mmCIF file of C-alpha atoms and ligand atoms in Angstrom:
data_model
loop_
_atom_site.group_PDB
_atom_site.id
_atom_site.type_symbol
_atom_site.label_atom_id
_atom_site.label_comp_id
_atom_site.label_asym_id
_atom_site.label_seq_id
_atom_site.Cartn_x
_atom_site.Cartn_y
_atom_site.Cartn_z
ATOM 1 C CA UNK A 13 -133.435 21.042 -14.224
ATOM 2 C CA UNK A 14 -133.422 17.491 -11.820
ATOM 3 C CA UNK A 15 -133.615 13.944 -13.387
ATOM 4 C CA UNK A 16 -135.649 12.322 -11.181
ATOM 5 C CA UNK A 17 -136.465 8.723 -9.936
ATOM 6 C CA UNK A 18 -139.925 8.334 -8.687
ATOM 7 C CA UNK A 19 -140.883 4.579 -7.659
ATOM 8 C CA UNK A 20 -144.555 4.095 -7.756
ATOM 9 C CA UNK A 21 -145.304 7.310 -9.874
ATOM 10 C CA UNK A 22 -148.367 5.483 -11.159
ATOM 11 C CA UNK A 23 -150.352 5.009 -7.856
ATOM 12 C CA UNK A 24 -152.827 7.035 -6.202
ATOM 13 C CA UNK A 25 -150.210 9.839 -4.562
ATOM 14 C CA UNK A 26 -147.532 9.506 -7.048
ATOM 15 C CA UNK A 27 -149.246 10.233 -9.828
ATOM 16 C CA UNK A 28 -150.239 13.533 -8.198
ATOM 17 C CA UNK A 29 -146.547 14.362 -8.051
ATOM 18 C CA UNK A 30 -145.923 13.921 -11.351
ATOM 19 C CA UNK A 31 -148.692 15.773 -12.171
ATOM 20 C CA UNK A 32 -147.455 18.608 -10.676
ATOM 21 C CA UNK A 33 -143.717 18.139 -11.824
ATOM 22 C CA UNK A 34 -144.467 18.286 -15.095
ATOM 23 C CA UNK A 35 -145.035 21.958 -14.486
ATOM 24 C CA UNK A 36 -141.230 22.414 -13.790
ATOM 25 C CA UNK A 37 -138.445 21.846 -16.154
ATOM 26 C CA UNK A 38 -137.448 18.350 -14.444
ATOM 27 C CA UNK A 39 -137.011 15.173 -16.279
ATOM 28 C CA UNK A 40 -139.135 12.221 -15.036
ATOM 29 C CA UNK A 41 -138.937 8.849 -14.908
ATOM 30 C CA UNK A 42 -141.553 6.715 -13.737
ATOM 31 C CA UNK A 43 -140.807 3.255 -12.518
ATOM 32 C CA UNK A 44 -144.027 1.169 -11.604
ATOM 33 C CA UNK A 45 -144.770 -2.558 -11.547
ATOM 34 C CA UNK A 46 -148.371 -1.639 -11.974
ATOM 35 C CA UNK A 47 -149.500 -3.401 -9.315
ATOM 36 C CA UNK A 48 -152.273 -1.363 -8.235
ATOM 37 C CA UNK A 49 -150.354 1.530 -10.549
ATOM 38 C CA UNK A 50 -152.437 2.333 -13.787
ATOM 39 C CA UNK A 51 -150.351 3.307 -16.889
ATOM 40 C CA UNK A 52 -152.623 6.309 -18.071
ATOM 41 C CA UNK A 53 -152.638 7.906 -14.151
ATOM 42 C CA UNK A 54 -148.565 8.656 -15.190
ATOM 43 C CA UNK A 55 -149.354 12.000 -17.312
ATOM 44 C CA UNK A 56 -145.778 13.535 -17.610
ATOM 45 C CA UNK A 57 -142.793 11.610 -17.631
ATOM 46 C CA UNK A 58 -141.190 8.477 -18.759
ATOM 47 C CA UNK A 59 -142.988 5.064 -17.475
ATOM 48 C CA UNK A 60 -140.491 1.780 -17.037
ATOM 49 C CA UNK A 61 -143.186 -0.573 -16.152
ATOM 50 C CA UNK A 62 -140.765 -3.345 -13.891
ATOM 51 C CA UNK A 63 -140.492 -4.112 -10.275
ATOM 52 C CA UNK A 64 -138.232 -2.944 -7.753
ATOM 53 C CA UNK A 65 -137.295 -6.843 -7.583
ATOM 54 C CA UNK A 66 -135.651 -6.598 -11.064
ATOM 55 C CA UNK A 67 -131.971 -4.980 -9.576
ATOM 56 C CA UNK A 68 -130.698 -5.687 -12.712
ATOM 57 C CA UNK A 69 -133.082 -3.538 -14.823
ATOM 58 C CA UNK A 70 -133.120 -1.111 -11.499
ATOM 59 C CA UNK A 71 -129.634 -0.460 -11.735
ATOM 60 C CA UNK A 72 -129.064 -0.010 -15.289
ATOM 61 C CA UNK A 73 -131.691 2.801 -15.262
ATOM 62 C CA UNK A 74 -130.044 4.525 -12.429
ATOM 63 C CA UNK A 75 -126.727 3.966 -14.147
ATOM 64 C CA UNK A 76 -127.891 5.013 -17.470
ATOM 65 C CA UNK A 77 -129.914 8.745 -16.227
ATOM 66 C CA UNK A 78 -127.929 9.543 -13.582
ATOM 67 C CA UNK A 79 -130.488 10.560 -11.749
ATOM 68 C CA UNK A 80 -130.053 13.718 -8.729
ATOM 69 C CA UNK A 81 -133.229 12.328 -6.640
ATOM 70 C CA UNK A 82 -135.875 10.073 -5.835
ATOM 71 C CA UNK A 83 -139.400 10.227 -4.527
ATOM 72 C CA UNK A 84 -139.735 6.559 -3.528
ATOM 73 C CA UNK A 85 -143.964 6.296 -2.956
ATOM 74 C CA UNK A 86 -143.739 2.194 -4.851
ATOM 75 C CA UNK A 87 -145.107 0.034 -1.434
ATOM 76 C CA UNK A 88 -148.154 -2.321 -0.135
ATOM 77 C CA UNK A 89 -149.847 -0.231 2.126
ATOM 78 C CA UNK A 90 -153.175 -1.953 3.081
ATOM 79 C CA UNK A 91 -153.009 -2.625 6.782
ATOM 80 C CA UNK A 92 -155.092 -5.392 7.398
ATOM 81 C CA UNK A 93 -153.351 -7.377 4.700
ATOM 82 C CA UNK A 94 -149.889 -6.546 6.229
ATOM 83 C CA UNK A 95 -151.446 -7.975 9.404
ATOM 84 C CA UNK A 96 -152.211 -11.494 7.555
ATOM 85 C CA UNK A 97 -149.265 -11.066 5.194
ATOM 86 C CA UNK A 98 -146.249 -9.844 7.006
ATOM 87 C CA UNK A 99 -143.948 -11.271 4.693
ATOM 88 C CA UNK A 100 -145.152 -9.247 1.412
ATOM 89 C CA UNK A 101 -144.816 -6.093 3.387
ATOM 90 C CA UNK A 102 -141.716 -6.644 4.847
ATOM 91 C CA UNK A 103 -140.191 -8.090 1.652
ATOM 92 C CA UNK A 104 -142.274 -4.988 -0.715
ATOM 93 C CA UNK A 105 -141.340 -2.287 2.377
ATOM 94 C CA UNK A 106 -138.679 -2.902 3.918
ATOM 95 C CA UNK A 107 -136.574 -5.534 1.631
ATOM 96 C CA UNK A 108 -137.235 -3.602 -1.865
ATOM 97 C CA UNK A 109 -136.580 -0.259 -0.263
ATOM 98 C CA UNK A 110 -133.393 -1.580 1.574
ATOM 99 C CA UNK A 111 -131.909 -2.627 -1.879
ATOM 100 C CA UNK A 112 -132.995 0.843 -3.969
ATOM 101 C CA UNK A 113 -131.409 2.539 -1.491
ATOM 102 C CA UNK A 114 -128.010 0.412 -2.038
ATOM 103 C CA UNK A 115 -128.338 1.657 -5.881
ATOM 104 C CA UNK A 116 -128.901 5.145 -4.892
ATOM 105 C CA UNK A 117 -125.614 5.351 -2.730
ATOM 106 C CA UNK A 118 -123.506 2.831 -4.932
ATOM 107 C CA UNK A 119 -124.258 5.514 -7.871
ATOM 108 C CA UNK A 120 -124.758 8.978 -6.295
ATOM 109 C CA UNK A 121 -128.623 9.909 -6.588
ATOM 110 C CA UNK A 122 -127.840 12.004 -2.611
ATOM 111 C CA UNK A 123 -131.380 13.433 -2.411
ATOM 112 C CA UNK A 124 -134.360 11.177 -1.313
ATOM 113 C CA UNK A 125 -137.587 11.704 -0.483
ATOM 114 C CA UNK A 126 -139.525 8.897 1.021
ATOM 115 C CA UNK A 127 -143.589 8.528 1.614
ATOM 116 C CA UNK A 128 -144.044 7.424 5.341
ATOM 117 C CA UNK A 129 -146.824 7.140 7.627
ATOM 118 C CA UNK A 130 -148.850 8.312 10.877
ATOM 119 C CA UNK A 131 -149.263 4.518 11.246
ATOM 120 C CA UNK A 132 -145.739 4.993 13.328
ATOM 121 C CA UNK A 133 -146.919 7.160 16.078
ATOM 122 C CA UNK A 134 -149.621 3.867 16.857
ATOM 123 C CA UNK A 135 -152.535 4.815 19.449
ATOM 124 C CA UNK A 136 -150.764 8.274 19.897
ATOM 125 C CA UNK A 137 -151.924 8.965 23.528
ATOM 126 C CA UNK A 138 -153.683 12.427 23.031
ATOM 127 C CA UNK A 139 -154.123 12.403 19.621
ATOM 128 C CA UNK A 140 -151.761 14.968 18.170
ATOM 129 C CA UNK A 141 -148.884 13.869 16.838
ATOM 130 C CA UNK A 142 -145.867 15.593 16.753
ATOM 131 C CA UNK A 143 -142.900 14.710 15.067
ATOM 132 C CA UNK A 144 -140.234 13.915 18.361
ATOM 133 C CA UNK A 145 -142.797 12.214 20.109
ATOM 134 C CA UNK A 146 -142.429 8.292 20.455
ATOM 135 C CA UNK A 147 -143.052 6.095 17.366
ATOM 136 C CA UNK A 148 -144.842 3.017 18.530
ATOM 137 C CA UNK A 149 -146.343 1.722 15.228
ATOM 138 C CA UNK A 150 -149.151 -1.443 16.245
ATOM 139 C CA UNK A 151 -149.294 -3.062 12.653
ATOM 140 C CA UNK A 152 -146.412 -4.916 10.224
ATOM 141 C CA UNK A 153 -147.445 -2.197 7.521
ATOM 142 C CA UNK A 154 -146.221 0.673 10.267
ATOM 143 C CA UNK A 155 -142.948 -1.350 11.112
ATOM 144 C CA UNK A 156 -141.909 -1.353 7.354
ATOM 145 C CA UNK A 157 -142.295 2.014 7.205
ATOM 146 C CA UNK A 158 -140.714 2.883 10.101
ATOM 147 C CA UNK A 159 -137.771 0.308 9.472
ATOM 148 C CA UNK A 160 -137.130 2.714 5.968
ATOM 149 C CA UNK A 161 -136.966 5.600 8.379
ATOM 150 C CA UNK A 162 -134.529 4.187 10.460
ATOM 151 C CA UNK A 163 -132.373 3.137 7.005
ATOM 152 C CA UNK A 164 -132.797 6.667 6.093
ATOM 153 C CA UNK A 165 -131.555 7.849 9.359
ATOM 154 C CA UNK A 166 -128.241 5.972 9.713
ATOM 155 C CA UNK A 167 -127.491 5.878 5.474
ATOM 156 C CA UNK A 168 -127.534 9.606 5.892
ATOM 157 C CA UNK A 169 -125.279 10.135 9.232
ATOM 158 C CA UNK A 170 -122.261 7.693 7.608
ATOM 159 C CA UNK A 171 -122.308 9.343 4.124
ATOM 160 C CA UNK A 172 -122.226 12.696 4.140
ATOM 161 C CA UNK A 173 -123.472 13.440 0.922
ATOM 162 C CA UNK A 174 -126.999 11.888 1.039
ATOM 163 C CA UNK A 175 -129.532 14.335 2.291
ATOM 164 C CA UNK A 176 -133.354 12.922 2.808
ATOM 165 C CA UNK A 177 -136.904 13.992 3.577
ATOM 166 C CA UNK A 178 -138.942 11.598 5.027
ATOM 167 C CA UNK A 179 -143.317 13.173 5.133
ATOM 168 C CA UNK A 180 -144.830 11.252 7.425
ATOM 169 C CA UNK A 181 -148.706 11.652 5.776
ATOM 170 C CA UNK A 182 -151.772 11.436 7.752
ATOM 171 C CA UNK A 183 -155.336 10.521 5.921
ATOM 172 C CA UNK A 184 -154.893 11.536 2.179
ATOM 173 C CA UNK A 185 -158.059 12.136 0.104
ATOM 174 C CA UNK A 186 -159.407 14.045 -3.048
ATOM 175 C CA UNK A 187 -158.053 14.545 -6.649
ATOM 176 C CA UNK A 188 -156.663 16.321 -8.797
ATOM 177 C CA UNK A 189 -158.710 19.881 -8.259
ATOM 178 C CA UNK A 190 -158.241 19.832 -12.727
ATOM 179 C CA UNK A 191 -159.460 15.981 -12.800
ATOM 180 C CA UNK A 192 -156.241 14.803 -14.424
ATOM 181 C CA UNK A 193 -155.474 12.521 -11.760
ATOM 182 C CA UNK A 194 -157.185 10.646 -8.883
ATOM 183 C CA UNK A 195 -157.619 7.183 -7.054
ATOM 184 C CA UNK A 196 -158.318 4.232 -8.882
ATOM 185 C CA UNK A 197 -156.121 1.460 -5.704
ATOM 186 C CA UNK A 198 -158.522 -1.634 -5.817
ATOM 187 C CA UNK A 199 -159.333 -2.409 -2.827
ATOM 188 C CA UNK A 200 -159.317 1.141 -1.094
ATOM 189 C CA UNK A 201 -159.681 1.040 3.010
ATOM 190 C CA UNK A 202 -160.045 5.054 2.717
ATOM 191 C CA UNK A 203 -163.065 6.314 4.316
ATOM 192 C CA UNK A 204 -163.762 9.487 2.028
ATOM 193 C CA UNK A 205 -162.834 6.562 -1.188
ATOM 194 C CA UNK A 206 -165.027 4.224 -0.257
ATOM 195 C CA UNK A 207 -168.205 6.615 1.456
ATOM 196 C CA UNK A 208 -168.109 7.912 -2.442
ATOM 197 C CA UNK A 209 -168.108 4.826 -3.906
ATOM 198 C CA UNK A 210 -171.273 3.575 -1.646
ATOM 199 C CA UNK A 211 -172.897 7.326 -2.352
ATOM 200 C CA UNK A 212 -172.377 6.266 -6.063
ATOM 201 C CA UNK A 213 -174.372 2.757 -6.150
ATOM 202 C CA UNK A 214 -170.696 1.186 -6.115
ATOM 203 C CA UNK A 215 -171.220 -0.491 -2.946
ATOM 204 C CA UNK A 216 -174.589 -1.594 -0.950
ATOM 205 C CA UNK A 217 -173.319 -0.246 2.284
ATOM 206 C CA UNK A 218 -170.483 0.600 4.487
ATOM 207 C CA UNK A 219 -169.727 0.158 7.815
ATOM 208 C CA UNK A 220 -168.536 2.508 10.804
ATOM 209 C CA UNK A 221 -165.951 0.834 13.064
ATOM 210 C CA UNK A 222 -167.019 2.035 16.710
ATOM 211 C CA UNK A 223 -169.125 4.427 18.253
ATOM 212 C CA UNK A 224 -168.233 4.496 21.292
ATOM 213 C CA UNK A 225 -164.951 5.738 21.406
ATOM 214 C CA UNK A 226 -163.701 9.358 23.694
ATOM 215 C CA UNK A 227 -164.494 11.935 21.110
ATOM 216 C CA UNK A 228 -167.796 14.014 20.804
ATOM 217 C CA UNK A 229 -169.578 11.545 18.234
ATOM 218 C CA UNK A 230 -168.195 8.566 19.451
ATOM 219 C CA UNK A 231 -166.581 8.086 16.245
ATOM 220 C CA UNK A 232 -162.526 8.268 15.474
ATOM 221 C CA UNK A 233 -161.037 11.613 14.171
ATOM 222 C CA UNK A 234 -158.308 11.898 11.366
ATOM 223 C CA UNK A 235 -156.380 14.440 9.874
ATOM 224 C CA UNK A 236 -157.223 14.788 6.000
ATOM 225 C CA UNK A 237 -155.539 15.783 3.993
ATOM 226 C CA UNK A 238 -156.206 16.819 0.158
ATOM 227 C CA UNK A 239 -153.663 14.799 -1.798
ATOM 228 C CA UNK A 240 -152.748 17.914 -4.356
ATOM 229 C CA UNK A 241 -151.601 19.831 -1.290
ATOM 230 C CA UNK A 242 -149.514 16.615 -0.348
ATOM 231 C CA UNK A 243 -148.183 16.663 -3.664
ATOM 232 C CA UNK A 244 -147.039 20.280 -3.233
ATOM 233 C CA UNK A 245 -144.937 18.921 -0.080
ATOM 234 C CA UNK A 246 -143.601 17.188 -2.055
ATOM 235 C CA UNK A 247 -142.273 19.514 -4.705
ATOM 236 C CA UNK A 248 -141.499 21.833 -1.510
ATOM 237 C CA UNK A 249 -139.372 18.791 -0.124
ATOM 238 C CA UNK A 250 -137.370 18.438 -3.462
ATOM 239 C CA UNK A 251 -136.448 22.409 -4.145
ATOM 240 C CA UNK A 252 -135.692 22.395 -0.541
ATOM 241 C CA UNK A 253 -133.084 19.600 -0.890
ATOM 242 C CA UNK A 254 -131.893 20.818 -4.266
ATOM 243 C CA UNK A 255 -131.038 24.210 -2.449
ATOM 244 C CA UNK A 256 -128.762 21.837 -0.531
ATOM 245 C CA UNK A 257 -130.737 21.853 2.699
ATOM 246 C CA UNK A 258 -130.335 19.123 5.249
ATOM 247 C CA UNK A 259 -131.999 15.608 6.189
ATOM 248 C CA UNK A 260 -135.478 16.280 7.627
ATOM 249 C CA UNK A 261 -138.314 14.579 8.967
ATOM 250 C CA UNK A 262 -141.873 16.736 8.772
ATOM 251 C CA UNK A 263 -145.512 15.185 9.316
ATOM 252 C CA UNK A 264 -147.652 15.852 6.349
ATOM 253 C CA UNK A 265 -151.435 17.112 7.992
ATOM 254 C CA UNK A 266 -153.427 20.492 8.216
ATOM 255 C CA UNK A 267 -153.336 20.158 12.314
ATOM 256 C CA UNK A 268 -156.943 19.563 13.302
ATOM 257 C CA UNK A 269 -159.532 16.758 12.081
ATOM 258 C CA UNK A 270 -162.947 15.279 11.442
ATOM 259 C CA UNK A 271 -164.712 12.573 12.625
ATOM 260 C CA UNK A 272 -165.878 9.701 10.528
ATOM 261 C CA UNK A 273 -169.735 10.548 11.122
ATOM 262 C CA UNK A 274 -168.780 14.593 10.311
ATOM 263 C CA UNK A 275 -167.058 13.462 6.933
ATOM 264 C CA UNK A 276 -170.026 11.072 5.561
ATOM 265 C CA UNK A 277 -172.441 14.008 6.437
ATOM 266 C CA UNK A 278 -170.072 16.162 3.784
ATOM 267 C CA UNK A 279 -170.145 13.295 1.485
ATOM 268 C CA UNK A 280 -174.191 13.306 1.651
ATOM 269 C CA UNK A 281 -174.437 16.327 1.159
ATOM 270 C CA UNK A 282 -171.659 16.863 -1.732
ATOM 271 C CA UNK A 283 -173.264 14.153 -3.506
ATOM 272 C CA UNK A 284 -176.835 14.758 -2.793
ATOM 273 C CA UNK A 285 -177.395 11.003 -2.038
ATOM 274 C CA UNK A 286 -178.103 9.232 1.137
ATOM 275 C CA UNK A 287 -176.332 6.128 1.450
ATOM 276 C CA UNK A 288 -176.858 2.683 3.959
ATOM 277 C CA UNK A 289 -173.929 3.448 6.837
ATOM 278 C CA UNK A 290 -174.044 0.402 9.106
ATOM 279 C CA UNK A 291 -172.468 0.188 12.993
ATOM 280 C CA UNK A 292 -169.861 -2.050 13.528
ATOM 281 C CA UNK A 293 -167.457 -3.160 16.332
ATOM 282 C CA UNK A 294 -164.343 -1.110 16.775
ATOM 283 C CA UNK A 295 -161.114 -2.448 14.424
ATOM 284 C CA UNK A 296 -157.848 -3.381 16.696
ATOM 285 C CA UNK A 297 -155.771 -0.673 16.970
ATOM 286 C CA UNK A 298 -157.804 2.094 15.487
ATOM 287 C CA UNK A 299 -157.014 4.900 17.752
ATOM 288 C CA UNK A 300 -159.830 7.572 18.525
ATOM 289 C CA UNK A 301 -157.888 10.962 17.694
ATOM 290 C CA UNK A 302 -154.803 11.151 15.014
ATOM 291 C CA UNK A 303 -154.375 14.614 14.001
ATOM 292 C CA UNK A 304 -150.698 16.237 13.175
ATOM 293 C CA UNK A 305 -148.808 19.225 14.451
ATOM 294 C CA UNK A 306 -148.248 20.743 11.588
ATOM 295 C CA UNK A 307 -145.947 23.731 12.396
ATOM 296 C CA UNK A 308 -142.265 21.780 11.166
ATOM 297 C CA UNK A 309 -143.093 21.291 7.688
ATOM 298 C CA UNK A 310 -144.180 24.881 7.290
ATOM 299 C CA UNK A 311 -141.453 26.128 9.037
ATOM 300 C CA UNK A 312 -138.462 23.650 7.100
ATOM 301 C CA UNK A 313 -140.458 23.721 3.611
ATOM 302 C CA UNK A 314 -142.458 26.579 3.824
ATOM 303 C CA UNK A 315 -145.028 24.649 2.703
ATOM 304 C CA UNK A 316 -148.214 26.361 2.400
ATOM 305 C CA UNK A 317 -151.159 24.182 2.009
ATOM 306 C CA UNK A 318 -154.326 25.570 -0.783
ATOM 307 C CA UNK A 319 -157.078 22.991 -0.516
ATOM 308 C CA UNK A 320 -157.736 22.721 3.585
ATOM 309 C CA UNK A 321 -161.386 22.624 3.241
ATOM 310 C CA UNK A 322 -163.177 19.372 3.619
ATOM 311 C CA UNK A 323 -165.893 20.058 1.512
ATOM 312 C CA UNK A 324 -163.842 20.740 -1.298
ATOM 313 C CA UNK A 325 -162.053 17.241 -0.723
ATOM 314 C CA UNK A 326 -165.046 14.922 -0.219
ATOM 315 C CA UNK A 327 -165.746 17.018 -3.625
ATOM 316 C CA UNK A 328 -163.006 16.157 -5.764
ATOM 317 C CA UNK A 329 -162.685 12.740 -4.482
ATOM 318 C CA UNK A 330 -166.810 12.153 -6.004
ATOM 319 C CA UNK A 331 -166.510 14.030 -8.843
ATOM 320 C CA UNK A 332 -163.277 11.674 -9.782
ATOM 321 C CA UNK A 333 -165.073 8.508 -8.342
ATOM 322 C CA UNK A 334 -168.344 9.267 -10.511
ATOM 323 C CA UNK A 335 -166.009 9.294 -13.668
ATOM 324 C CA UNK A 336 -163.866 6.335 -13.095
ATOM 325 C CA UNK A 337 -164.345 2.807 -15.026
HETATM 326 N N1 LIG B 3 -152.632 6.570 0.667
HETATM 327 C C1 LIG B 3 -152.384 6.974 1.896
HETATM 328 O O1 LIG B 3 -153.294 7.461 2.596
HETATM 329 C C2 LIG B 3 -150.991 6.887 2.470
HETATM 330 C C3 LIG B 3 -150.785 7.313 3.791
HETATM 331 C C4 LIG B 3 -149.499 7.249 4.298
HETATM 332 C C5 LIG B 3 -148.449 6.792 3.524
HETATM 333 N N2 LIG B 3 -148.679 6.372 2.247
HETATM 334 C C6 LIG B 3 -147.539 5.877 1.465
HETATM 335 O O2 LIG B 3 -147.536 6.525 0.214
HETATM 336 C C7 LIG B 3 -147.018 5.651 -0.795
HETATM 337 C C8 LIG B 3 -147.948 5.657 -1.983
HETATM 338 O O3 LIG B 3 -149.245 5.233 -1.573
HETATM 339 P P1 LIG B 3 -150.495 5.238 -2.548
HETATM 340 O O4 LIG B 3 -151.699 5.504 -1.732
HETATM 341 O O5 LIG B 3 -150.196 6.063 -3.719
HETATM 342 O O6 LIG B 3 -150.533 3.687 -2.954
HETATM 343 P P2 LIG B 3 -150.763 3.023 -4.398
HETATM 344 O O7 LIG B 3 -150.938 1.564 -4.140
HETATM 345 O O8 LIG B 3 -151.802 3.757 -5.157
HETATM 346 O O9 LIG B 3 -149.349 3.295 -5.098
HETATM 347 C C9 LIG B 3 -148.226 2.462 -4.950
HETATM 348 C C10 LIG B 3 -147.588 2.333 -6.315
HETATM 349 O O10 LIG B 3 -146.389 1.548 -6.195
HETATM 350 C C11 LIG B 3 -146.403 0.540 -7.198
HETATM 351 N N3 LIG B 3 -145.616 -0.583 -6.629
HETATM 352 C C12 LIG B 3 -145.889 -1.291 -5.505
HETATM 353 N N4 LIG B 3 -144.927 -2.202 -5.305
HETATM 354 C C13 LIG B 3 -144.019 -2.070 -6.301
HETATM 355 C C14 LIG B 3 -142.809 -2.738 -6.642
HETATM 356 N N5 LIG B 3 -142.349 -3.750 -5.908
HETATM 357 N N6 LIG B 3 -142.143 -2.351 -7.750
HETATM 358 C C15 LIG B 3 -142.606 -1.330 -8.527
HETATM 359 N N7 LIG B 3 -143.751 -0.666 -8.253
HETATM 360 C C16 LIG B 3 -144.446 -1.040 -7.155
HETATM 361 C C17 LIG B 3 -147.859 0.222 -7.454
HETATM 362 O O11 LIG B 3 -148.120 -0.333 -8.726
HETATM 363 C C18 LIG B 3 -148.486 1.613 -7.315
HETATM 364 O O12 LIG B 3 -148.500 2.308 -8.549
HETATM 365 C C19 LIG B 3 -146.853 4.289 -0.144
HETATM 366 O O13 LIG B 3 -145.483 4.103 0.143
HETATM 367 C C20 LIG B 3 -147.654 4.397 1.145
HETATM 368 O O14 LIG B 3 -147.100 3.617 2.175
HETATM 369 C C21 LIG B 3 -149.936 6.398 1.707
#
């Protein structure tokens, strides 16, 4: 049995976590500012509703559980916003992270495993990303999150003790495959999220950003990747730290992708509607192929992904959209 920290239990991928942990004998605490967090999404655990702002409160929890990891997914993660907003990203990201991580070595919790980003790798010339290649994020929201990695990197090398994770995800999507959990962030930019809310009535119309770009329908390609099988990283990442194994870095992707005009086909036909899908210019820095290698993680976690199977996704992610207030 682990007592375990997770930061930002209550959003979107969190939640799926501790969903999942709550199959194991661990003891969970939940610590959420409910920001874009929703108190019923946390269905095992312990929830301290507070921000990671509040040391004070931070660091009496951590003193009181003495806690043997954390799963650290609390963050602002909407790009364009960190383009307009630096400040609240660097501050949420980089600042908020920088001082939970103080706690964790001032008091011993040695095993973290952080939620990063294929926002790093940038325009990825190619496409595939693999995990040595140069990290060259375009956007504040990337920087933050590779700033963390870099923390994580040189906490670990001067104290010998802390061991870390760090999944680098690429386009997370679906729910729960048992409907307890799902995503309810306001203001979703995620293209299955937001294709199911327009196939639902919930919006008018969406928009495709570009066309014209160098893949076979013009439109980008992404890696995605159902969040339950994420979550199961996850729980791979943990047992393989508890089993004292060393700091690690793995990308978090099946290996091969769909474009954007491929995945609102599935979503038409998953829900049976047709929905308005509008051209529009290409976004800055949206590059036309991101897709993982995804040999390391199954090789260092022996993660074996269940749910790679886009239909099933697109399904899950309507089913939970249909049902959500
Ligand atoms: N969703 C994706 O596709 C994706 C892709 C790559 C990486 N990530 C990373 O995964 C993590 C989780 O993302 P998500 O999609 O679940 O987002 P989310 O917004 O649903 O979840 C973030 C959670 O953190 C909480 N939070 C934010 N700031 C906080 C603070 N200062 N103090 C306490 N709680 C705070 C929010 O209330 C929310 O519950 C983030 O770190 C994000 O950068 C997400």
């Amino acid at each position: 049995m682990a007592k375990i920290l997770v930061t930002g239990g209550a959003g979107y991928i969190g939640s799926h976590i501790v969903n999942l942990l709550g199959s194991f004998d661990h003891e969970i605490t939940v610590y959420d500012n409910l920001s874009t967090g929703r108190r019923e999404s946390v269905v095992n655990g312990e929830l301290i509703v507070a921000d990671l702002e509040n040391l004070d409160t931070l660091e009496k929890l951590i003193i009181d559980k003495k806690f043997d990891a954390c799963f650290h997914f609390a963050g602002s993660i909407i790009v364009p916003e960190s383009v307009t907003d630096p400040l609240k990203y660097y501050n949420n990201n980089t600042n908020n992270t920088l001082n939970l991580l103080n706690l964790c070595i001032k008091h011993k919790v040695n095993k973290f495993i952080f939620s990063s980003t294929a926002a790093v790798y940038g325009m990825a010339p190619g496409g595939v990303c693999s995990e040595d290649m140069q990290v060259e994020p375009i956007n504040p929201y990337g920087r933050t999150k590779l700033m963390t990695e870099w923390m994580l990197e040189d906490i670990a090398a001067a104290h010998e003790n802390f061991e870390f994770v760090i999944l680098r995800y690429f386009n997370v999507a679906g729910a729960n495959v048992d409907g307890k959990v799902g995503q309810c962030s306001p203001l979703s930019t995620h293209l299955i999220k937001i294709a199911c809310e327009t196939a639902l009535g919930k919006r008018d119309k969406m928009f495709v950003f570009g066309d014209d770009y160098d893949t076979p329908d013009g439109t980008c390609i992404r890696d995605y990747i159902h969040v339950d099988d994420l979550a199961q990283a996850h729980l791979d990442a943990l047992a393989y730290l508890l089993k004292g194994g060393k700091s690690t870095l793995c990308n978090c992707g099946y290996g091969h992708g769909y474009s954007v005009n491929e995945v609102l086909e599935v979503v038409k036909k998953v829900s049976g509607k047709d929905f308005i899908v509008e051209k529009a210019p290409r976004r800055a820095g949206d590059a036309p192929k991101l897709m993982s290698k995804a040999e390391k993680i199954a090789k260092v976690l022996k993660w074996k992904p269940k749910y790679d199977d886009l239909d099933l996704i697109v399904k899950t992610a309507y089913d939970w959209e249909k049902n959500l207030k």
